[in-house]
mmCIF file of C-alpha atoms in Angstrom:
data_model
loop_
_atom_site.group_PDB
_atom_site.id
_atom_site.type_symbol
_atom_site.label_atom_id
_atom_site.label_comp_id
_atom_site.label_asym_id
_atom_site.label_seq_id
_atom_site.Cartn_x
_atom_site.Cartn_y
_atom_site.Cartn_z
ATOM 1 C CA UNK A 1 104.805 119.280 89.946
ATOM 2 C CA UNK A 2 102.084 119.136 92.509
ATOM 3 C CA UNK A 3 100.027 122.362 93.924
ATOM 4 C CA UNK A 4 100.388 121.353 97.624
ATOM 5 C CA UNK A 5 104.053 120.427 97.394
ATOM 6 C CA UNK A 6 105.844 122.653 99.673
ATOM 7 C CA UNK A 7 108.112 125.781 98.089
ATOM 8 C CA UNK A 8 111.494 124.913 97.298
ATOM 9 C CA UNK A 9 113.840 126.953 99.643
ATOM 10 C CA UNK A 10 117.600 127.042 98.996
ATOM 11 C CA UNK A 11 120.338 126.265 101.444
ATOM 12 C CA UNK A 12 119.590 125.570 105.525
ATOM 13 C CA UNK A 13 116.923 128.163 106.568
ATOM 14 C CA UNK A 14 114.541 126.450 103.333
ATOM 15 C CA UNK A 15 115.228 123.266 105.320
ATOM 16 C CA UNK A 16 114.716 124.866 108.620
ATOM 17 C CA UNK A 17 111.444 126.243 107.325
ATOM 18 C CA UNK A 18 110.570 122.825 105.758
ATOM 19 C CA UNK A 19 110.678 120.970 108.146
ATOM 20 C CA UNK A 20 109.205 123.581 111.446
ATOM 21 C CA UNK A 21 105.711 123.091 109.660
ATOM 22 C CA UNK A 22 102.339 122.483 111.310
ATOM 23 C CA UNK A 23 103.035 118.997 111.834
ATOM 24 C CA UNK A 24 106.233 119.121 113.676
ATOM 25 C CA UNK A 25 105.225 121.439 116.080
ATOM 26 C CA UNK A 26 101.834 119.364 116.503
ATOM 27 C CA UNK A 27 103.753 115.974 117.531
ATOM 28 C CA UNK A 28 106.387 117.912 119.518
ATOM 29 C CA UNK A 29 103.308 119.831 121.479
ATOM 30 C CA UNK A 30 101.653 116.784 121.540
ATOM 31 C CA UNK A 31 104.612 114.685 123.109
ATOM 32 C CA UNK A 32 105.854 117.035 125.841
ATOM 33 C CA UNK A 33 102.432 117.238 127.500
ATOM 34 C CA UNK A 34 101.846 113.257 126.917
ATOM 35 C CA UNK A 35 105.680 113.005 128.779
ATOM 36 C CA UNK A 36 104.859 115.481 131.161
ATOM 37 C CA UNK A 37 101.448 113.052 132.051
ATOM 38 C CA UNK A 38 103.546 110.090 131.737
ATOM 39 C CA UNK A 39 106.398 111.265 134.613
ATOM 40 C CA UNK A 40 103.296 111.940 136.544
ATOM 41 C CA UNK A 41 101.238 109.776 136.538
ATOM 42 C CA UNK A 42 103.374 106.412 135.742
ATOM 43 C CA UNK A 43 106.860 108.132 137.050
ATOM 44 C CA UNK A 44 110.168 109.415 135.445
ATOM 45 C CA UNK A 45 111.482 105.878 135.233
ATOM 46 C CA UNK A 46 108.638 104.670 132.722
ATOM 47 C CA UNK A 47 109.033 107.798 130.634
ATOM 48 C CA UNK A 48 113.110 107.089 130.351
ATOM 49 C CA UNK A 49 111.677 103.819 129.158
ATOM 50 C CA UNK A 50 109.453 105.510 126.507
ATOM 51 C CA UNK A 51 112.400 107.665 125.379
ATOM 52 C CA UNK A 52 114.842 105.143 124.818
ATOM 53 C CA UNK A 53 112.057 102.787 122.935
ATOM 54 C CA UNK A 54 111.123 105.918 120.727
ATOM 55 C CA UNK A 55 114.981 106.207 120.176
ATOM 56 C CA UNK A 56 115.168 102.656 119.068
ATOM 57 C CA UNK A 57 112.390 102.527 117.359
ATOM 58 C CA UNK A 58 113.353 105.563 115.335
ATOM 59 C CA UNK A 59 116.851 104.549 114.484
ATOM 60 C CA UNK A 60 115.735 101.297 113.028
ATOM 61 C CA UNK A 61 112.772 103.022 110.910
ATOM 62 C CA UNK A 62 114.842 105.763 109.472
ATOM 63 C CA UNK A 63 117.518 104.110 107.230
ATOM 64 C CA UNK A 64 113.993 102.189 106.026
ATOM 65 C CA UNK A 65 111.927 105.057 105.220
ATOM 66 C CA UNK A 66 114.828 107.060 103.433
ATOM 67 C CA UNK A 67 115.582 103.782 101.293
ATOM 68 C CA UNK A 68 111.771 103.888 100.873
ATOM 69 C CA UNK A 69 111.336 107.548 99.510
ATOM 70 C CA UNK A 70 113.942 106.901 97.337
ATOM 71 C CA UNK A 71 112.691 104.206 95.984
ATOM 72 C CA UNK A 72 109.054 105.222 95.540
ATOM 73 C CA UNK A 73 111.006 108.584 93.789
ATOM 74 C CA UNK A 74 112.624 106.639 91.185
ATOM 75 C CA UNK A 75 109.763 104.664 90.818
ATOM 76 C CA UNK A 76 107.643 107.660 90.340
ATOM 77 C CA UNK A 77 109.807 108.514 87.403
ATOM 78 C CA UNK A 78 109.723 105.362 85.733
ATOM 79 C CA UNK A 79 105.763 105.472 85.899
ATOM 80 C CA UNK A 80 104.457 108.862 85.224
ATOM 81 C CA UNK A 81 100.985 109.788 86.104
ATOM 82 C CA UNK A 82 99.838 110.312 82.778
ATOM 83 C CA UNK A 83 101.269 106.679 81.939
ATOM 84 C CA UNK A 84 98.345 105.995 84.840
ATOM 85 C CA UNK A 85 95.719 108.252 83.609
ATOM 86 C CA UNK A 86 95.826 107.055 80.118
ATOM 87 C CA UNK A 87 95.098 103.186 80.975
ATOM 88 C CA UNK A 88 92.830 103.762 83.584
ATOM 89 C CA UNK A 89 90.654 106.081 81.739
ATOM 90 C CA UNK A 90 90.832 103.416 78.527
ATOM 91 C CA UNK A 91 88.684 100.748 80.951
ATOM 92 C CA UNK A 92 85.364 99.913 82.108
ATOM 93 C CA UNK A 93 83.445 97.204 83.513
ATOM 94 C CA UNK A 94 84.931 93.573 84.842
ATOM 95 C CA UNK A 95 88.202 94.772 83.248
ATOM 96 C CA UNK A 96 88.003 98.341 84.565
ATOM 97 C CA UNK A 97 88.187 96.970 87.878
ATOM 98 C CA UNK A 98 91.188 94.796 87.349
ATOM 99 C CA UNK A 99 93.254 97.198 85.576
ATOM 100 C CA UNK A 100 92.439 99.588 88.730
ATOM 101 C CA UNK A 101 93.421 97.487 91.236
ATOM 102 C CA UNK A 102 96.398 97.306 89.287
ATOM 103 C CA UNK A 103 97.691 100.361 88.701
ATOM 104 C CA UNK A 104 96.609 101.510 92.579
ATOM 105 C CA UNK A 105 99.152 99.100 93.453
ATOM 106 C CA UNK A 106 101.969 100.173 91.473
ATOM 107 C CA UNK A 107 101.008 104.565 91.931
ATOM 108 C CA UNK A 108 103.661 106.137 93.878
ATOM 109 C CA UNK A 109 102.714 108.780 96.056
ATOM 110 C CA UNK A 110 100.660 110.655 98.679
ATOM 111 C CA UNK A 111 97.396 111.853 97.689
ATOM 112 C CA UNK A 112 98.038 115.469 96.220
ATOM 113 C CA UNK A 113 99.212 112.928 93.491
ATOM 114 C CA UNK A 114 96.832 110.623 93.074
ATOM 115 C CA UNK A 115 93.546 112.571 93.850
ATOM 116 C CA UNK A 116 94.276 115.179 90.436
ATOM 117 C CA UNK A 117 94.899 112.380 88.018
ATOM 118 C CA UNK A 118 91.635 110.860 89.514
ATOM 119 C CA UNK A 119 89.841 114.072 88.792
ATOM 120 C CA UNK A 120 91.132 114.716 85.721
ATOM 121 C CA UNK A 121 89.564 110.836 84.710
ATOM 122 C CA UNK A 122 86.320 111.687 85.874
ATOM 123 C CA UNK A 123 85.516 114.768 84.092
ATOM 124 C CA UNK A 124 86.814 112.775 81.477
ATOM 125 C CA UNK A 125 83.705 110.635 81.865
ATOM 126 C CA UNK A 126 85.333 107.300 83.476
ATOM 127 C CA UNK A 127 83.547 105.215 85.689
ATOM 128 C CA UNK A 128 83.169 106.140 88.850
ATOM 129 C CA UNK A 129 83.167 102.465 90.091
ATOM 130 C CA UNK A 130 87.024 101.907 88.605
ATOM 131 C CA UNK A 131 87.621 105.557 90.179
ATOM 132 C CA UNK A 132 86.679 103.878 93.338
ATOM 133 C CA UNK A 133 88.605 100.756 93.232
ATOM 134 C CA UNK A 134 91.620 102.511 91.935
ATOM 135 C CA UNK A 135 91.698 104.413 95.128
ATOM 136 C CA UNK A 136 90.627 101.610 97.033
ATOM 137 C CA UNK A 137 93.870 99.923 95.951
ATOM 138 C CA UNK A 138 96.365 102.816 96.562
ATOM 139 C CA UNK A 139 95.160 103.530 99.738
ATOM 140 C CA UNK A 140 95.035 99.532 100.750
ATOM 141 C CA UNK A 141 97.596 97.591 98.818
ATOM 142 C CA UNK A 142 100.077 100.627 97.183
ATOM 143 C CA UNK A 143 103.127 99.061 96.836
ATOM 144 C CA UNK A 144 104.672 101.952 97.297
ATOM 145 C CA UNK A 145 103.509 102.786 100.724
ATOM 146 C CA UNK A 146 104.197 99.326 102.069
ATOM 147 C CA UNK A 147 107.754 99.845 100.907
ATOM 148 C CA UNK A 148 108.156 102.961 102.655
ATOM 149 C CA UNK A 149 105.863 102.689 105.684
ATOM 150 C CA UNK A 150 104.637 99.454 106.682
ATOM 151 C CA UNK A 151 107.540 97.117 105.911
ATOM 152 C CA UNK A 152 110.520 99.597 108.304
ATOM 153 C CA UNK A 153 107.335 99.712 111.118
ATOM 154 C CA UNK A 154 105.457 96.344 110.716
ATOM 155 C CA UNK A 155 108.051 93.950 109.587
ATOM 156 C CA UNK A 156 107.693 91.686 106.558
ATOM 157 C CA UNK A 157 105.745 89.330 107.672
ATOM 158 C CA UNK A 158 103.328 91.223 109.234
ATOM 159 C CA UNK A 159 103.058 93.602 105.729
ATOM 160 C CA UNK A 160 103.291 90.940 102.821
ATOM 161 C CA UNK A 161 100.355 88.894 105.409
ATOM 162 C CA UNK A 162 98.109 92.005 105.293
ATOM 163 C CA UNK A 163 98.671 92.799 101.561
ATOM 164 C CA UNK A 164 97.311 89.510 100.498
ATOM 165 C CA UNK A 165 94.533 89.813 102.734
ATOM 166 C CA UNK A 166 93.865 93.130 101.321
ATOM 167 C CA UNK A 167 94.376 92.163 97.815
ATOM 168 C CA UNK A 168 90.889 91.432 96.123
ATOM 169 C CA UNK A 169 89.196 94.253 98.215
ATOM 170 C CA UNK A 170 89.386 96.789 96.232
ATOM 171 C CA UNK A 171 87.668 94.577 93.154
ATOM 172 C CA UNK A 172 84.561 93.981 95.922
ATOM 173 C CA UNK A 173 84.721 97.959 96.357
ATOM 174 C CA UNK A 174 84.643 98.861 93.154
ATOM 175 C CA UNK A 175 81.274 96.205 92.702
ATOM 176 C CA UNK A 176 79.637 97.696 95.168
ATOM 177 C CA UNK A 177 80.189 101.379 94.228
ATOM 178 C CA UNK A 178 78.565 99.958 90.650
ATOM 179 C CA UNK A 179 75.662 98.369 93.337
ATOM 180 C CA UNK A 180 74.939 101.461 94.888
ATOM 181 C CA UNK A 181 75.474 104.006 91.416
ATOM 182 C CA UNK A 182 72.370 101.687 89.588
ATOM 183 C CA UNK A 183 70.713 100.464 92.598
ATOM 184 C CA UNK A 184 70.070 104.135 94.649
ATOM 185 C CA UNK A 185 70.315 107.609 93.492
ATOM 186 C CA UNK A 186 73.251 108.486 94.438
ATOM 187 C CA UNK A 187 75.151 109.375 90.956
ATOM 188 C CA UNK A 188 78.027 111.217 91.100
ATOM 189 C CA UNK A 189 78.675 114.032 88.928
ATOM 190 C CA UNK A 190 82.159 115.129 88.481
ATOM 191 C CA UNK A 191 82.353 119.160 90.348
ATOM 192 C CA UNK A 192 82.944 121.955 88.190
ATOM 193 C CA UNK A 193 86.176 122.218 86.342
ATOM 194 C CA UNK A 194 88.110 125.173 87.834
ATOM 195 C CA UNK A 195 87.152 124.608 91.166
ATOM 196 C CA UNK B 1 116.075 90.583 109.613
ATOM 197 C CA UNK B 2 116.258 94.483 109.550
ATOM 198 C CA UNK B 3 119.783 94.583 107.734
ATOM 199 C CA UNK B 4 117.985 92.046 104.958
ATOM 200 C CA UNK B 5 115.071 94.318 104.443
ATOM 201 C CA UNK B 6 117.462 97.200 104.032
ATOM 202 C CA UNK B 7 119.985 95.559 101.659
ATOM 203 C CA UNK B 8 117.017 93.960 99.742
ATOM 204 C CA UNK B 9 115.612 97.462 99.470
ATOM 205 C CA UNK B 10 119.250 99.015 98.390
ATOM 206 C CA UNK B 11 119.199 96.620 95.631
ATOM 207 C CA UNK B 12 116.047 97.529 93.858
ATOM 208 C CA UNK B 13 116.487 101.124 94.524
ATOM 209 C CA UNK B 14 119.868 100.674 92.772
ATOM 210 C CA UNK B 15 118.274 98.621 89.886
ATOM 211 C CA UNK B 16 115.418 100.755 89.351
ATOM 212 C CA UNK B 17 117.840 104.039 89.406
ATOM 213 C CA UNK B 18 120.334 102.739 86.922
ATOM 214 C CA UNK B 19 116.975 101.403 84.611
ATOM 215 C CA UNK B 20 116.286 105.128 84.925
ATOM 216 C CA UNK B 21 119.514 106.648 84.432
ATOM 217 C CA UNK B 22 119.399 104.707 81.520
ATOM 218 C CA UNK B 23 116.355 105.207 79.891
ATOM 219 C CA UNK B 24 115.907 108.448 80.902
ATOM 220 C CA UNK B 25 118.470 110.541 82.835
ATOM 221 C CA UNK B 26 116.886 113.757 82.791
ATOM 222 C CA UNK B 27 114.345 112.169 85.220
ATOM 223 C CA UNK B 28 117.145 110.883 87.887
ATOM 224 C CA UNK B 29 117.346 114.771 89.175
ATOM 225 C CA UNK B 30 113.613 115.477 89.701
ATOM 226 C CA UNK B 31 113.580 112.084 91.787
ATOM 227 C CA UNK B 32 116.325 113.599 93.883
ATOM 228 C CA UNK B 33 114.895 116.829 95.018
ATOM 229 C CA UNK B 34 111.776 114.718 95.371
ATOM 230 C CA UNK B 35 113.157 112.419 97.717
ATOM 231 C CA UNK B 36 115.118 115.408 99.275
ATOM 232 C CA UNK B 37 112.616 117.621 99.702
ATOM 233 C CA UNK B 38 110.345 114.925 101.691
ATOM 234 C CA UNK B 39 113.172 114.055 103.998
ATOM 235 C CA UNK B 40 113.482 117.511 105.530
ATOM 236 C CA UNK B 41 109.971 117.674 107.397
ATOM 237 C CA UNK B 42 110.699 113.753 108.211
ATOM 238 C CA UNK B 43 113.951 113.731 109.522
ATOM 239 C CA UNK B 44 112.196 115.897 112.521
ATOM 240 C CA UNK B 45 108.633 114.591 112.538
ATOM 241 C CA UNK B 46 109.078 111.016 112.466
ATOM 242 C CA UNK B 47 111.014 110.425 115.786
ATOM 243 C CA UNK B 48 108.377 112.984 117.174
ATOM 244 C CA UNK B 49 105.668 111.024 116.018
ATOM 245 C CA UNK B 50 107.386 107.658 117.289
ATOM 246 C CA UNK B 51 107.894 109.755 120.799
ATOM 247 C CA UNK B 52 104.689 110.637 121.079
ATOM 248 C CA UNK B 53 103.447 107.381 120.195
ATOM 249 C CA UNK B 54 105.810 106.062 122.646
ATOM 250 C CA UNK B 55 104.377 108.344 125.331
ATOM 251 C CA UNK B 56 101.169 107.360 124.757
ATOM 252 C CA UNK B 57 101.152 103.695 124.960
ATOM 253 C CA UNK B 58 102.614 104.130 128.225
ATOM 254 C CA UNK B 59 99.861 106.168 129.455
ATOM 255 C CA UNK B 60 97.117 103.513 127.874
ATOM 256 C CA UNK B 61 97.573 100.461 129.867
ATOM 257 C CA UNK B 62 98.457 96.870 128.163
ATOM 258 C CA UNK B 63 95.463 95.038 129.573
ATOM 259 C CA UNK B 64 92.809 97.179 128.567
ATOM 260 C CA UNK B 65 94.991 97.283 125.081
ATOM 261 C CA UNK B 66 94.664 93.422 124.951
ATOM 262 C CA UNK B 67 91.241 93.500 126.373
ATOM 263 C CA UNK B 68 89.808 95.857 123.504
ATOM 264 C CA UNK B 69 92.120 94.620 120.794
ATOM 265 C CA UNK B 70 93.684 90.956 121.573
ATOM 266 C CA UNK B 71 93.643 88.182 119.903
ATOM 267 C CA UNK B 72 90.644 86.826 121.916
ATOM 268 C CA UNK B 73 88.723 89.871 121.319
ATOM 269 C CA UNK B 74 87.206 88.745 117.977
ATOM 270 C CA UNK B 75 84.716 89.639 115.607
ATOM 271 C CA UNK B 76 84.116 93.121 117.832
ATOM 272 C CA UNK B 77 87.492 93.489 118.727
ATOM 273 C CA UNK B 78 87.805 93.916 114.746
ATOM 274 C CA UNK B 79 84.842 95.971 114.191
ATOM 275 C CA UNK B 80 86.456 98.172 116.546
ATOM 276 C CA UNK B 81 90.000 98.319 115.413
ATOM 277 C CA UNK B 82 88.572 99.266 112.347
ATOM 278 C CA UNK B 83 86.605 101.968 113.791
ATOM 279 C CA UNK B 84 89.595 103.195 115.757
ATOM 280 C CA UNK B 85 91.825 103.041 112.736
ATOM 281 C CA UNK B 86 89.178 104.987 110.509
ATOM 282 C CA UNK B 87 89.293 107.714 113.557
ATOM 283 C CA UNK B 88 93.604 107.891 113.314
ATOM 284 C CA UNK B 89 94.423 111.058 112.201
ATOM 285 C CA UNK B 90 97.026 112.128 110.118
ATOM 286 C CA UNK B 91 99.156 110.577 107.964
ATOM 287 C CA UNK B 92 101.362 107.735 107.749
ATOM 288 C CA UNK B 93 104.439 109.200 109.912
ATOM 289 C CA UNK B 94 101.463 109.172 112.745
ATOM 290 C CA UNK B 95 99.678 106.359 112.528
ATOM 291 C CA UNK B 96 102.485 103.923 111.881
ATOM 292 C CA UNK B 97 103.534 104.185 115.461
ATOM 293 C CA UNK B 98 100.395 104.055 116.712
ATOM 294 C CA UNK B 99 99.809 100.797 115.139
ATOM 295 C CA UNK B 100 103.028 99.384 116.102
ATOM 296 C CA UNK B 101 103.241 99.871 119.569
ATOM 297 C CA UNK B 102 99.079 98.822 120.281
ATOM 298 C CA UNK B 103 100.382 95.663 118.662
ATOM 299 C CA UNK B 104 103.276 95.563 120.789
ATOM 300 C CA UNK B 105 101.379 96.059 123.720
ATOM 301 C CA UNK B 106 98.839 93.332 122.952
ATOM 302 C CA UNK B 107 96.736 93.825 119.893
ATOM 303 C CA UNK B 108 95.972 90.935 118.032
ATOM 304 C CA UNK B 109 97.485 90.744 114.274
ATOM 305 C CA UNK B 110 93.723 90.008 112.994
ATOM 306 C CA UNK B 111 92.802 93.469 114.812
ATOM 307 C CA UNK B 112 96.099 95.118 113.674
ATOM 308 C CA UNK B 113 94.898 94.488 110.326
ATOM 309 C CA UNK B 114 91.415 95.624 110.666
ATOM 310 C CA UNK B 115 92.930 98.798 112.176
ATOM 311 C CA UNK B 116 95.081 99.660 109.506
ATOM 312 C CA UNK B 117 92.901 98.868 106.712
ATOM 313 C CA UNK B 118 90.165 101.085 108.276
ATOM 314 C CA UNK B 119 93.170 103.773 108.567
ATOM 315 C CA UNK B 120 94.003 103.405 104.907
ATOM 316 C CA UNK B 121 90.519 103.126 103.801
ATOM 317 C CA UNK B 122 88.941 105.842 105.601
ATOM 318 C CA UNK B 123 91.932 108.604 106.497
ATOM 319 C CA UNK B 124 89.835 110.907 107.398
ATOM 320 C CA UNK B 125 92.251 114.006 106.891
ATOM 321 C CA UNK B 126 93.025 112.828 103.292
ATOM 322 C CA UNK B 127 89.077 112.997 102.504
ATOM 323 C CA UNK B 128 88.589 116.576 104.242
ATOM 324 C CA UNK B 129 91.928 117.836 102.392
ATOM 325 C CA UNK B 130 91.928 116.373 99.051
ATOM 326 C CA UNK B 131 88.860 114.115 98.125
ATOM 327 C CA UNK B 132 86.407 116.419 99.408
ATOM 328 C CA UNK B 133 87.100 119.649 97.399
ATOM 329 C CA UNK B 134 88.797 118.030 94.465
ATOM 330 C CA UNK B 135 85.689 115.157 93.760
ATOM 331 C CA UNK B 136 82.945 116.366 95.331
ATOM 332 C CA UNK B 137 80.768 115.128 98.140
ATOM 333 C CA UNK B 138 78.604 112.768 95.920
ATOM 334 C CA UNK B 139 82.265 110.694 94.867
ATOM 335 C CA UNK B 140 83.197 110.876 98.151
ATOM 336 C CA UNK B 141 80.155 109.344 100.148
ATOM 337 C CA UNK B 142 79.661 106.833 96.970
ATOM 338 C CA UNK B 143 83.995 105.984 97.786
ATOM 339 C CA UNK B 144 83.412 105.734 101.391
ATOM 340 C CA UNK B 145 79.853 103.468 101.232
ATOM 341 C CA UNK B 146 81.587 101.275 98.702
ATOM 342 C CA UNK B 147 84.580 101.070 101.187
ATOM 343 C CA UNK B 148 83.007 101.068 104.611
ATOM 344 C CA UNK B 149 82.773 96.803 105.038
ATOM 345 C CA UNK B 150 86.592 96.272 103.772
ATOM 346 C CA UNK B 151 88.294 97.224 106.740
ATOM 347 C CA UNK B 152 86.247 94.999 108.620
ATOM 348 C CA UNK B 153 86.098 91.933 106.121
ATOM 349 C CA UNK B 154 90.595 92.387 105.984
ATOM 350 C CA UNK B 155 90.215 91.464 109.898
ATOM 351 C CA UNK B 156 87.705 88.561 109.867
ATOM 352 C CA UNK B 157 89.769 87.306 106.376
ATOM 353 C CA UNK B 158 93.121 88.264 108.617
ATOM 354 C CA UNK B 159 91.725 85.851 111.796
ATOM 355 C CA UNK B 160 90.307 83.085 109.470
ATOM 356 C CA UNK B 161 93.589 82.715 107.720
ATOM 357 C CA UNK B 162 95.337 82.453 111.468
ATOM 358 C CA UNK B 163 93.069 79.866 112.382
ATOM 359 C CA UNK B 164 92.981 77.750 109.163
ATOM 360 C CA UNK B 165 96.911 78.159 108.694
ATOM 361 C CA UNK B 166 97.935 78.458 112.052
ATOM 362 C CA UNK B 167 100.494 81.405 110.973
ATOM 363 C CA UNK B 168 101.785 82.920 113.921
ATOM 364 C CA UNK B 169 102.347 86.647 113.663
ATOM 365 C CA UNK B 170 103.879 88.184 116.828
ATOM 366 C CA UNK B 171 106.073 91.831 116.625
#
């Protein structure tokens, strides 16, 4: 479905191999020599105390996050990219900008899903200034991502306080990308297809 | 409060699946191995991210955390936290708990939100993976010009709305 989604692997050694990637080894490098620094320089009774907060902290977050990548997985299916692509690429102008915001907020998704549809728009010949605010809204006020993310980690308050805040940003984005394509020379031109 | 969020979120997962299941089952598998297949690298990776986070704020202490980031920090404590947030790398599973436990250890919610706003915005890993060789540099320094005062303007909107509502956010 996507070209950086990882193989599919059957049974426990695709798992195994899933999930030993660059990433787990990074954070489990990463925290033995921060733990090793911590019994050192703060002493083994602080770094019990980090352990059993981590613990805590990751048995609350878990049941969360799995809710939340089911959820954004069902939701993915319900709205399918091209379902995106085809009303984004439809707008331009004022209304551009709204209907971006928009749909940014309800794409599921990391980026290897959201940056091809974008490029696939673009050669099209969209605006680059709904482009922007598009992505300006995924990355700020995705629903989807505050589902699985920032509501287990931040708490509701804390998440539905920020995505208000957040919410007419990407609009001002996407009027100042239109600013700076007719005001300087930067243009962008969409890369070559193929690349 | 947690057990709410997660029956709240059972719900809708369970409404939105049986919509789908309904409307189109041959759709309900794909979603499965989707959510399956992400689970694997996360089931490992996000408790070592959380350690590591954990680790970390241990080794950073509070004061200077509330010094930098508090609530009386203002205007530059924001401009900061936005900086710092635009600097996070990785993805969410590793700046999450980065955010969570600077707020926990001081960080005011006006500079929380400046910090993860400049995260989302900015992500530099997501622009050197993805945006960069899929748009090209001229869409990315047009997207990052056009987004470089939000994280900034979240904050100062996030600390206005404190003051003017007197809102009290506290983790």
């Amino acid at each position: 479905m996507s070209p950086s989604s990882p193989r599919r692997e059957a049974g426990v050694r695709g798992w195994l191999r899933n999930a030993f990637r660059g990433p787990t080894l990074v954070f489990a490098g990463g925290s033995l020599i921060a733990g090793i620094a911590v019994v050192q320089l703060r002493g083994t009774e602080r770094a019990t105390a980090a352990i059993v907060d981590a613990a805590a902290m990751s048995l609350g977050v878990l049941p969360q996050v799995v809710l939340g990548l089911m959820l954004g997985a069902v939701l993915q299916q319900l709205v399918p990219h091209e379902t995106v692509g085809r009303y984004l690429g439809r707008e331009s102008g004022l209304r551009g900008l709204v209907v971006g915001t928009l749909l940014g907020c309800v794409t599921p998704g990391g980026p290897f899903a959201s940056f091809p549809i974008v490029y696939a728009l673009f050669v099209a010949g969209a605006e680059a200034a709904t482009l922007v605010t598009y992505l300006a809204a995924w990355a700020l006020i995705g629903v989807n991502r505050m589902i699985v993310w920032e509501l287990p980690f931040m708490g509701a308050e804390f998440a539905v306080f920020r995505w208000l805040i957040c919410l007419p940003l990407p609009l001002l984005a996407g009027l100042l990308a239109r600013a700076i394509v007719t005001r300087t020379r930067l243009k962008p031109e969409a890369p070559e297809a193929g690349r | 409060m947690n057990l709410v969020t997660i029956l709240v979120m059972g719900l809708v997962t369970l409404a939105l699946g049986t919509t789908l299941s309904l409307r189109a089952p041959e759709r309900l598998r794909p979603a499965a191995e989707f959510t399956l297949r992400q689970l694997a690298p996360l089931a490992l990776q996000l408790p070592l991210a959380i350690l590591l986070a954990s680790f970390l704020s241990e080794l950073l202490p509070p004061a200077a955390i509330a010094g930098l980031f508090g609530r009386e920090s203002g205007p530059w404590g924001i401009v900061l936290a936005a900086l710092v947030g635009g600097a996070l790398p990785g993805g969410p599973m590793a700046s999450f708990p980065i955010a969570v436990f600077l707020w926990q250890a001081g960080a005011g919610p006006a500079q929380t939100v400046a910090l993860l706003a400049g995260w989302s915005v900015f992500a530099l890993h997501r622009v050197i993976i993805f945006e960069l060789p899929i748009m090209g540099w001229r869409f990315s320094a047009l997207r990052l010009l056009a987004c470089a005062p939000l994280p900034v303007l979240a904050g100062l909107a996030a600390a206005l709305l404190i003051r003017l509502t007197g809102v009290s956010l506290s983790p």
